[in-house]
PDB file of C-alpha atoms in Angstrom:
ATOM      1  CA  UNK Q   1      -2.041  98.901 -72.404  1.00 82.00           C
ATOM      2  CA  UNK Q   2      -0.737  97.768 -75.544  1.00 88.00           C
ATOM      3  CA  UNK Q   3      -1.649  99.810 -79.479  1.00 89.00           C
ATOM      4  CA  UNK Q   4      -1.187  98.850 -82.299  1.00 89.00           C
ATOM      5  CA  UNK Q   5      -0.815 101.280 -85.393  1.00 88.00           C
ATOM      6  CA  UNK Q   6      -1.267 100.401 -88.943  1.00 88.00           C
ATOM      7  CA  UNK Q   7      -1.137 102.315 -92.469  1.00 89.00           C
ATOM      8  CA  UNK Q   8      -2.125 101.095 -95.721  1.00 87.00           C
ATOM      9  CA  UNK Q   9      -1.056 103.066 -99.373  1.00 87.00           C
ATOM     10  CA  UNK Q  10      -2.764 101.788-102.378  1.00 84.00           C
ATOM     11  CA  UNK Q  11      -3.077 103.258-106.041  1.00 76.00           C
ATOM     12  CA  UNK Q  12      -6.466 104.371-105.542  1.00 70.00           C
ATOM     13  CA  UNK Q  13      -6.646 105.539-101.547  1.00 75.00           C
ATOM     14  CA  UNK Q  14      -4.316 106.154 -98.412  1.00 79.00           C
ATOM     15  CA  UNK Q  15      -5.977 104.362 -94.784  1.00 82.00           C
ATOM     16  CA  UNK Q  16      -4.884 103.884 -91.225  1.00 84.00           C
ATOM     17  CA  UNK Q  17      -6.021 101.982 -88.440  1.00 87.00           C
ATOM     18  CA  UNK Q  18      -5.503 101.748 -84.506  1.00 88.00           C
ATOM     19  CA  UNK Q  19      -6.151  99.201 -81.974  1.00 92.00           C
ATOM     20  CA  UNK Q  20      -6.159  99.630 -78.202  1.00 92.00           C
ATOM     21  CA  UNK Q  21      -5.718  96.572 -76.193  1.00 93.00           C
ATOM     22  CA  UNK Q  22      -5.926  96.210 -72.220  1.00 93.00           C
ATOM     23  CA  UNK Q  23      -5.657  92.420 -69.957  1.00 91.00           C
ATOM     24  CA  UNK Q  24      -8.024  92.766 -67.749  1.00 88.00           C
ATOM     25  CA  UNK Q  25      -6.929  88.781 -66.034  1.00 86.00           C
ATOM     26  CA  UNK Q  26      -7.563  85.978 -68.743  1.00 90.00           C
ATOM     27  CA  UNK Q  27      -9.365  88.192 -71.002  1.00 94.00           C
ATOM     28  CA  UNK Q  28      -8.274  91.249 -73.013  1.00 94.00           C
ATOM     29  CA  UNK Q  29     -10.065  95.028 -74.214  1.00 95.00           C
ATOM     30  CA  UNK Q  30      -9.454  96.062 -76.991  1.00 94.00           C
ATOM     31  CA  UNK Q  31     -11.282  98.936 -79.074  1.00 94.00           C
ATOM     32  CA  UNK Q  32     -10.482  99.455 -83.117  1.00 92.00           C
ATOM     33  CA  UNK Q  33     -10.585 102.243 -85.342  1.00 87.00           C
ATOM     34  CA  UNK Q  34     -10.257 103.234 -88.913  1.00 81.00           C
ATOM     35  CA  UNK Q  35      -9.123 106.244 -90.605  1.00 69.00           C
ATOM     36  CA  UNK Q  36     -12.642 107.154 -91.166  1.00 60.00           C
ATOM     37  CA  UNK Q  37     -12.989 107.471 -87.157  1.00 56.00           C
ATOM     38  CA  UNK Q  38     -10.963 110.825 -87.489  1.00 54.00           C
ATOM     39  CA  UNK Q  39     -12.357 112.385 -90.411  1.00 54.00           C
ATOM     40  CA  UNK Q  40     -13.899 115.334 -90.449  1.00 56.00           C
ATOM     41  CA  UNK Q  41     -13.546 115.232 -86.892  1.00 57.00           C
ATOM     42  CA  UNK Q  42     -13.830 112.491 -84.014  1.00 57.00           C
ATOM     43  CA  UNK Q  43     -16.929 110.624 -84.625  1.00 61.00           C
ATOM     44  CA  UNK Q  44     -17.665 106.853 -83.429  1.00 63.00           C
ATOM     45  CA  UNK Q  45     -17.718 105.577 -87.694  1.00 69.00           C
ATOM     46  CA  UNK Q  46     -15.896 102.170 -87.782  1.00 78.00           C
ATOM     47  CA  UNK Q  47     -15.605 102.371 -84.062  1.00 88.00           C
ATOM     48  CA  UNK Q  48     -15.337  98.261 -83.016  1.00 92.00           C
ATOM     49  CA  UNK Q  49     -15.476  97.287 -79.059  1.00 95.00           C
ATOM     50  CA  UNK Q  50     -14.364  93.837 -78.022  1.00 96.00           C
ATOM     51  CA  UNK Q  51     -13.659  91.411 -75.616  1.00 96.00           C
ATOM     52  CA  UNK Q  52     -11.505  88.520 -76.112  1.00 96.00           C
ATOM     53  CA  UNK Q  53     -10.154  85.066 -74.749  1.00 95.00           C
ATOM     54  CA  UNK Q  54      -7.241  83.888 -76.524  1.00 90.00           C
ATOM     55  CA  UNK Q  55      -7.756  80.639 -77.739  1.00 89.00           C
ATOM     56  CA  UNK Q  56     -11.124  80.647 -76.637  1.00 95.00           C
ATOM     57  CA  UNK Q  57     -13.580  83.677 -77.542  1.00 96.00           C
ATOM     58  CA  UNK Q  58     -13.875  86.646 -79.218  1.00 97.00           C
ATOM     59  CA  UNK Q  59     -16.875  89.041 -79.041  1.00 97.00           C
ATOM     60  CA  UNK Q  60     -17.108  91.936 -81.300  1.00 96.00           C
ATOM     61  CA  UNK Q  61     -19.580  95.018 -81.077  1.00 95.00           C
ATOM     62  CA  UNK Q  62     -19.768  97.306 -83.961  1.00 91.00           C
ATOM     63  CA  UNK Q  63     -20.881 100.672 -82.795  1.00 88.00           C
ATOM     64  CA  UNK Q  64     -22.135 102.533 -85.511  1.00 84.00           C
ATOM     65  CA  UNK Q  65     -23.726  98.966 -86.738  1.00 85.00           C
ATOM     66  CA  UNK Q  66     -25.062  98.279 -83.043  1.00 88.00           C
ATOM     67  CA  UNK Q  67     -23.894  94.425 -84.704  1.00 91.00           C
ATOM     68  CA  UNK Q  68     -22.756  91.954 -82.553  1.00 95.00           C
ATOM     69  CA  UNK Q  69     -20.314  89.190 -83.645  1.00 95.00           C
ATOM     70  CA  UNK Q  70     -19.268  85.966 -81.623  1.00 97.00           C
ATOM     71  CA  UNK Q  71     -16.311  83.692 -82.498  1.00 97.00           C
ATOM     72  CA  UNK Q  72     -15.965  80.664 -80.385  1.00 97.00           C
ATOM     73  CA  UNK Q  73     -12.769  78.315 -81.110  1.00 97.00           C
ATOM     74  CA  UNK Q  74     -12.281  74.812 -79.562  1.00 96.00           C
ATOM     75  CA  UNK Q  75      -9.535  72.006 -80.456  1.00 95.00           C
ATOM     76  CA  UNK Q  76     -10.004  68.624 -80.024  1.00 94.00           C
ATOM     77  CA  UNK Q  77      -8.528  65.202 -80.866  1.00 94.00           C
ATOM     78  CA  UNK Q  78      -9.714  63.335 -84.132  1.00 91.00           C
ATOM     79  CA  UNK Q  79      -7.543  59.789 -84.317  1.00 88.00           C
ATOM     80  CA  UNK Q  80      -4.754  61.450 -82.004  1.00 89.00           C
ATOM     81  CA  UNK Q  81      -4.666  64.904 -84.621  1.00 94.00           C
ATOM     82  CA  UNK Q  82      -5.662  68.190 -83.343  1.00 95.00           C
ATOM     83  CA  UNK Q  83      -8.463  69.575 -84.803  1.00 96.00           C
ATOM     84  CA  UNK Q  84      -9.351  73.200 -84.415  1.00 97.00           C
ATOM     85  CA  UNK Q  85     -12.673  74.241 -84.540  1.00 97.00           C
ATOM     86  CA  UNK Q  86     -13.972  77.745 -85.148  1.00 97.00           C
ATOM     87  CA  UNK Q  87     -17.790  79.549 -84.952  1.00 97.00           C
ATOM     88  CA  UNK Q  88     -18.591  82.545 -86.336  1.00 97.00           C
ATOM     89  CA  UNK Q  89     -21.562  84.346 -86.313  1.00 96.00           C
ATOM     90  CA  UNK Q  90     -22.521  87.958 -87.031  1.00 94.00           C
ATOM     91  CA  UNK Q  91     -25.997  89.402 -86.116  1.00 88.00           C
ATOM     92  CA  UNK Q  92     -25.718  92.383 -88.012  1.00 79.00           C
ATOM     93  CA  UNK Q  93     -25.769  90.354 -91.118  1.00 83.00           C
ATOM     94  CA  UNK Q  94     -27.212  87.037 -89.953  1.00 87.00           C
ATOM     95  CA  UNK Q  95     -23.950  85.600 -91.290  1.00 92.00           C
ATOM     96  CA  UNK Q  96     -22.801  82.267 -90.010  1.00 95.00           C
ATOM     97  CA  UNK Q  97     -19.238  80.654 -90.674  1.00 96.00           C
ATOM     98  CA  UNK Q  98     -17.431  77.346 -89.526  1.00 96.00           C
ATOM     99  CA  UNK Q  99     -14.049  76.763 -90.074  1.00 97.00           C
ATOM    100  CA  UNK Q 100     -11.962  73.573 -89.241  1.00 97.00           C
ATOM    101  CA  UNK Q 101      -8.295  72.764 -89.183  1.00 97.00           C
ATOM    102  CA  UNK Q 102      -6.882  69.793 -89.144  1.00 97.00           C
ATOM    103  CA  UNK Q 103      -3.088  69.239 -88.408  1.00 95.00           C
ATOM    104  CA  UNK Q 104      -1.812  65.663 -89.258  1.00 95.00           C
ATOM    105  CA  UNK Q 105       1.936  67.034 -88.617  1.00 94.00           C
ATOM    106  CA  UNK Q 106       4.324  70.047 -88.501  1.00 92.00           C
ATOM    107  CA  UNK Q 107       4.020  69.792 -92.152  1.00 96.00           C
ATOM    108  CA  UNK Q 108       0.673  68.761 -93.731  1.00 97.00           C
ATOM    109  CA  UNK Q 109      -2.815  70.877 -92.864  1.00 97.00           C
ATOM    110  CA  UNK Q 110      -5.917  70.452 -94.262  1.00 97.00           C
ATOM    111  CA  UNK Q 111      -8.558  72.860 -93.418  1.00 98.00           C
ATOM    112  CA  UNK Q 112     -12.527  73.940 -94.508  1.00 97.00           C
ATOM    113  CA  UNK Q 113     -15.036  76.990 -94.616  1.00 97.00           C
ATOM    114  CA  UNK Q 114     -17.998  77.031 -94.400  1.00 96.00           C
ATOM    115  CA  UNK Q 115     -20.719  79.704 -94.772  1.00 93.00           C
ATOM    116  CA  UNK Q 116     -24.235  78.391 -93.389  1.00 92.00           C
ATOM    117  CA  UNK Q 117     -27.196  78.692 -95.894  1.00 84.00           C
ATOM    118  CA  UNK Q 118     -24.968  79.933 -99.215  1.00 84.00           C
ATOM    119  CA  UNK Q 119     -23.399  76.662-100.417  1.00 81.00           C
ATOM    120  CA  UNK Q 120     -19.777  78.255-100.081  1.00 89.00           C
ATOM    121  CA  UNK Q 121     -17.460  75.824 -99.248  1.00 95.00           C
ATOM    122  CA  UNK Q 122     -13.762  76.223 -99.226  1.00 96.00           C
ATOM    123  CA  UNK Q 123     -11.502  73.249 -98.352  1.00 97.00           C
ATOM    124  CA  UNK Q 124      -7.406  73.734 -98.476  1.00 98.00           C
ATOM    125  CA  UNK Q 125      -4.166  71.974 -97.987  1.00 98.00           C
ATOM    126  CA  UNK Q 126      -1.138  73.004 -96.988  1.00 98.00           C
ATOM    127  CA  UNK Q 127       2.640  71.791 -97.140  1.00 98.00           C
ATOM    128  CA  UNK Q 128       5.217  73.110 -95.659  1.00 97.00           C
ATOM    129  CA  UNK Q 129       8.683  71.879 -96.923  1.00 96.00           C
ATOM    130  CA  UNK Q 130      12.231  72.150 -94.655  1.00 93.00           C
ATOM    131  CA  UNK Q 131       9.511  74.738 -92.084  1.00 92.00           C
ATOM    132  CA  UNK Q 132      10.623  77.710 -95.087  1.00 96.00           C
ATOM    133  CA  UNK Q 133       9.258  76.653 -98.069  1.00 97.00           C
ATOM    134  CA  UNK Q 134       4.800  76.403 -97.943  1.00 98.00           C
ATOM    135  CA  UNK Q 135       2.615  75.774-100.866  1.00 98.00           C
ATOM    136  CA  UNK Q 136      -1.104  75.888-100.283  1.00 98.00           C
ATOM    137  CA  UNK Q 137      -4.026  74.595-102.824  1.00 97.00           C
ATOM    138  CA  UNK Q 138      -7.655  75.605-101.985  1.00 97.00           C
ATOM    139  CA  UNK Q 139     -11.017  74.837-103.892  1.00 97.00           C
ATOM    140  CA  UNK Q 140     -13.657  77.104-103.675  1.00 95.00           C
ATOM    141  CA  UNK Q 141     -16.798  75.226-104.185  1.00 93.00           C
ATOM    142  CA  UNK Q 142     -18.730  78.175-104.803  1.00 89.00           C
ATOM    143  CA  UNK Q 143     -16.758  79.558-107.745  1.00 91.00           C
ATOM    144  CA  UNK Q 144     -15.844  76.001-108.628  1.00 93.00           C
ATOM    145  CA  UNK Q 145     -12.108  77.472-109.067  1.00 95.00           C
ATOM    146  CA  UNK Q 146      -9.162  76.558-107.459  1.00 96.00           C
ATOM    147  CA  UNK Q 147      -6.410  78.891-105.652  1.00 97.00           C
ATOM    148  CA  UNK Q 148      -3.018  78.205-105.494  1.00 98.00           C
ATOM    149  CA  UNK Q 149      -0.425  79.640-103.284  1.00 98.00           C
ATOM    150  CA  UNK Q 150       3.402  79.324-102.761  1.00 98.00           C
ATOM    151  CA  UNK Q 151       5.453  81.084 -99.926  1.00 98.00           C
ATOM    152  CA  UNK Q 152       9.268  81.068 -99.085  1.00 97.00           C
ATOM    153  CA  UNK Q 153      10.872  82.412 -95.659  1.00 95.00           C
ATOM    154  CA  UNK Q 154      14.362  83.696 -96.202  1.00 94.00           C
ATOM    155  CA  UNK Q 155      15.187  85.467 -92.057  1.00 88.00           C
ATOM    156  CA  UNK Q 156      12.548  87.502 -91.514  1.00 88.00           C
ATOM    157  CA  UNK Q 157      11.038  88.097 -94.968  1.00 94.00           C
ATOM    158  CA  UNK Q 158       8.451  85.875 -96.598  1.00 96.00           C
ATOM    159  CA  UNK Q 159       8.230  86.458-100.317  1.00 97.00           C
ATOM    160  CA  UNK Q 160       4.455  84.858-101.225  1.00 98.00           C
ATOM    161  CA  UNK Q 161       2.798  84.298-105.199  1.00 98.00           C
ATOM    162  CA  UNK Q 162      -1.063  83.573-105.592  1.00 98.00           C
ATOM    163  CA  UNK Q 163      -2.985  82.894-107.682  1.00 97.00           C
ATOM    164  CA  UNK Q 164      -6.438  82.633-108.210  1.00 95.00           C
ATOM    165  CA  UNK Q 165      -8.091  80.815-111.366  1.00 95.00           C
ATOM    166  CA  UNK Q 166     -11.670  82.060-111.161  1.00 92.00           C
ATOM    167  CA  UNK Q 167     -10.745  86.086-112.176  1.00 91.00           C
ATOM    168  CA  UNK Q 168      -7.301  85.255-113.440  1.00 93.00           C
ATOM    169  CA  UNK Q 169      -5.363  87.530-110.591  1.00 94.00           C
ATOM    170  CA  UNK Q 170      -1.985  87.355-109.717  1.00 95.00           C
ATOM    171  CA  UNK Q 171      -0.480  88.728-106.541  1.00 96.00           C
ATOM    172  CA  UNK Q 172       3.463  88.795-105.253  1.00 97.00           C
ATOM    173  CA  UNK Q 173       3.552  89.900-101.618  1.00 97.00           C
ATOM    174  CA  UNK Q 174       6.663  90.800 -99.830  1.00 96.00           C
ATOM    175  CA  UNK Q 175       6.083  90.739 -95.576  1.00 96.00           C
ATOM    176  CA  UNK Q 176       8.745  91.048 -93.016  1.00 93.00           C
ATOM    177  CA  UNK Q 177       8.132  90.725 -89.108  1.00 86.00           C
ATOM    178  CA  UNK Q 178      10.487  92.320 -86.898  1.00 79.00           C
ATOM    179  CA  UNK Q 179      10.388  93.156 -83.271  1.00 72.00           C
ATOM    180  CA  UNK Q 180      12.431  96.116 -84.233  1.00 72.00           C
ATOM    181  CA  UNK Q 181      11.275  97.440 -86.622  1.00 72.00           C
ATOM    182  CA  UNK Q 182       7.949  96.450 -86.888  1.00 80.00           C
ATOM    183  CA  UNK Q 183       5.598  94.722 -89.841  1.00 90.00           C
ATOM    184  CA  UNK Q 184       5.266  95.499 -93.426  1.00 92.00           C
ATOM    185  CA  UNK Q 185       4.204  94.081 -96.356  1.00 94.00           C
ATOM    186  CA  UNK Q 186       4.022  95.147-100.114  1.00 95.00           C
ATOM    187  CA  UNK Q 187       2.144  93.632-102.770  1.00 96.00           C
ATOM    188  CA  UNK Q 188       1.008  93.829-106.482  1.00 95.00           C
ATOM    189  CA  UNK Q 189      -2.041  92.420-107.892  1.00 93.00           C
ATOM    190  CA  UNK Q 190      -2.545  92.360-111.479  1.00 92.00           C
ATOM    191  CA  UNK Q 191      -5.256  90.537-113.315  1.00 91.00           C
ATOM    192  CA  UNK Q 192      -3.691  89.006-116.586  1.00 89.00           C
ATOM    193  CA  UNK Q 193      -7.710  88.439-118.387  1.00 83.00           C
ATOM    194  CA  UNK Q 194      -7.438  92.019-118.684  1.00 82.00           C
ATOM    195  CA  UNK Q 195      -5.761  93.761-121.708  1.00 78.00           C
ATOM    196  CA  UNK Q 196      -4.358  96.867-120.047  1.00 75.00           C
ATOM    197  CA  UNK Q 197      -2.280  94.861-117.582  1.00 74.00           C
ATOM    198  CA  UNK Q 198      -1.611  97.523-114.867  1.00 82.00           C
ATOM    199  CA  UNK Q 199      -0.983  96.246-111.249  1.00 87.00           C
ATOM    200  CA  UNK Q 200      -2.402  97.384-108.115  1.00 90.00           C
ATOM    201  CA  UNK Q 201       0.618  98.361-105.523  1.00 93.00           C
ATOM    202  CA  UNK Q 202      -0.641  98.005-101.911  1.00 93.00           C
ATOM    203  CA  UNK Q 203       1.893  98.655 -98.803  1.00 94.00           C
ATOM    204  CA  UNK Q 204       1.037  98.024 -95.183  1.00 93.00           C
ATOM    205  CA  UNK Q 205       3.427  98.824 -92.535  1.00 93.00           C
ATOM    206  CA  UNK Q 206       2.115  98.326 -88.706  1.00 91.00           C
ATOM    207  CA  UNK Q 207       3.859  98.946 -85.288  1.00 88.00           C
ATOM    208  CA  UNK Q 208       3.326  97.623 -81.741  1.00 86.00           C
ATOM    209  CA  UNK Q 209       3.695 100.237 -78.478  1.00 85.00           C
ATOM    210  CA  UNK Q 210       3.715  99.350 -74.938  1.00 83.00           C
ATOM    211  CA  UNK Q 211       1.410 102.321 -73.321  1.00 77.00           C
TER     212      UNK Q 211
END
């Protein structure tokens, strides 16, 4: 059994999260829960069951929801590319998503979302220059804004800026991914419309266990 443990600090609110995984042959078990599973006592709130084929399926059941949610992913060959396909659909909600990804090589990616029935569309490119250096453009046909992102690997840290046109908000992240040590990532968010220009500090820090 494998867990993974995660912790989030923001300005505003302190969370942490757990998932339980188990193979069980080509498929894996794996049950989720939030810091809101433990408060107050043990209770099944934000308690998520699921079963999942990598590269293949995932199938999501939200306890407290009773909400099922399917993802089905598929790659195939457009004019010798790989294309990767993606399905998502949520009963609790009645939400359905595609999502397509088309690699022309190690470098270039262009990709779409789609959400059935709302008329957002979302379609991005990527670039990644010398495999450190990534800058990403998206255009979000729903806010009719565009996105722009630019990342950097230096080792094992990735230094990341966004930012998004439609509410004027800036982020810097900071991420590192270590076997040792495990994951974390800081960011700050600050929206420059806004007079009082105070940013949001967020840092995440997860570990892997072998049970």
């Amino acid at each position: 059994m494998k867990a993974s443990l995660k912790g989030r600090y923001a300005n505003e609110k302190n969370t942490a999260a757990a998932t339980f995984s188990v193979n069980a042959g080509d498929v894996k078990l794996r049950a989720s829960i939030t810091d809101a599973t433990l408060v107050d006592g043990p209770s099944l709130s934000d308690l998520t069951l699921a079963v999942e084929k990598p590269g293949s399926f995932t199938i999501d059941y939200d306890v407290p929801k009773k909400g099922f949610r399917f993802q089905f992913m598929n790659t195939v060959r457009v004019a010798e590319f790989p294309l990767k396909l993606t399905y998502i659909h949520s009963r609790g909600d009645n939400r359905t998503v595609f999502d397509g990804a088309l690699m022309f090589d190690s470098a270039n990616k262009v990709s779409a979302n789609y959400t059935l029935g709302t008329g957002n569309c979302k379609l991005k490119y990527s670039y990644v220059h010398d495999e450190v250096t990534t800058f990403e453009q998206c255009y979000d046909w729903g806010k009719n804004a565009w996105d722009f992102a630019v990342s950097r690997r230096v080792y094992e840290d990735v230094f990341k800026a966004t930012y998004q046109t439609w509410n004027s908000d800036l982020a810097l992240e900071w991420s590192r991914n270590s076997k040792l040590n495990g994951t974390f990532k800081i960011s700050a968010h600050m929206n420059l419309g806004e007079e009082t220009k105070i940013p949001k500090i967020i840092a995440e820090s997860s570990w892997d266990l072998e049970i």
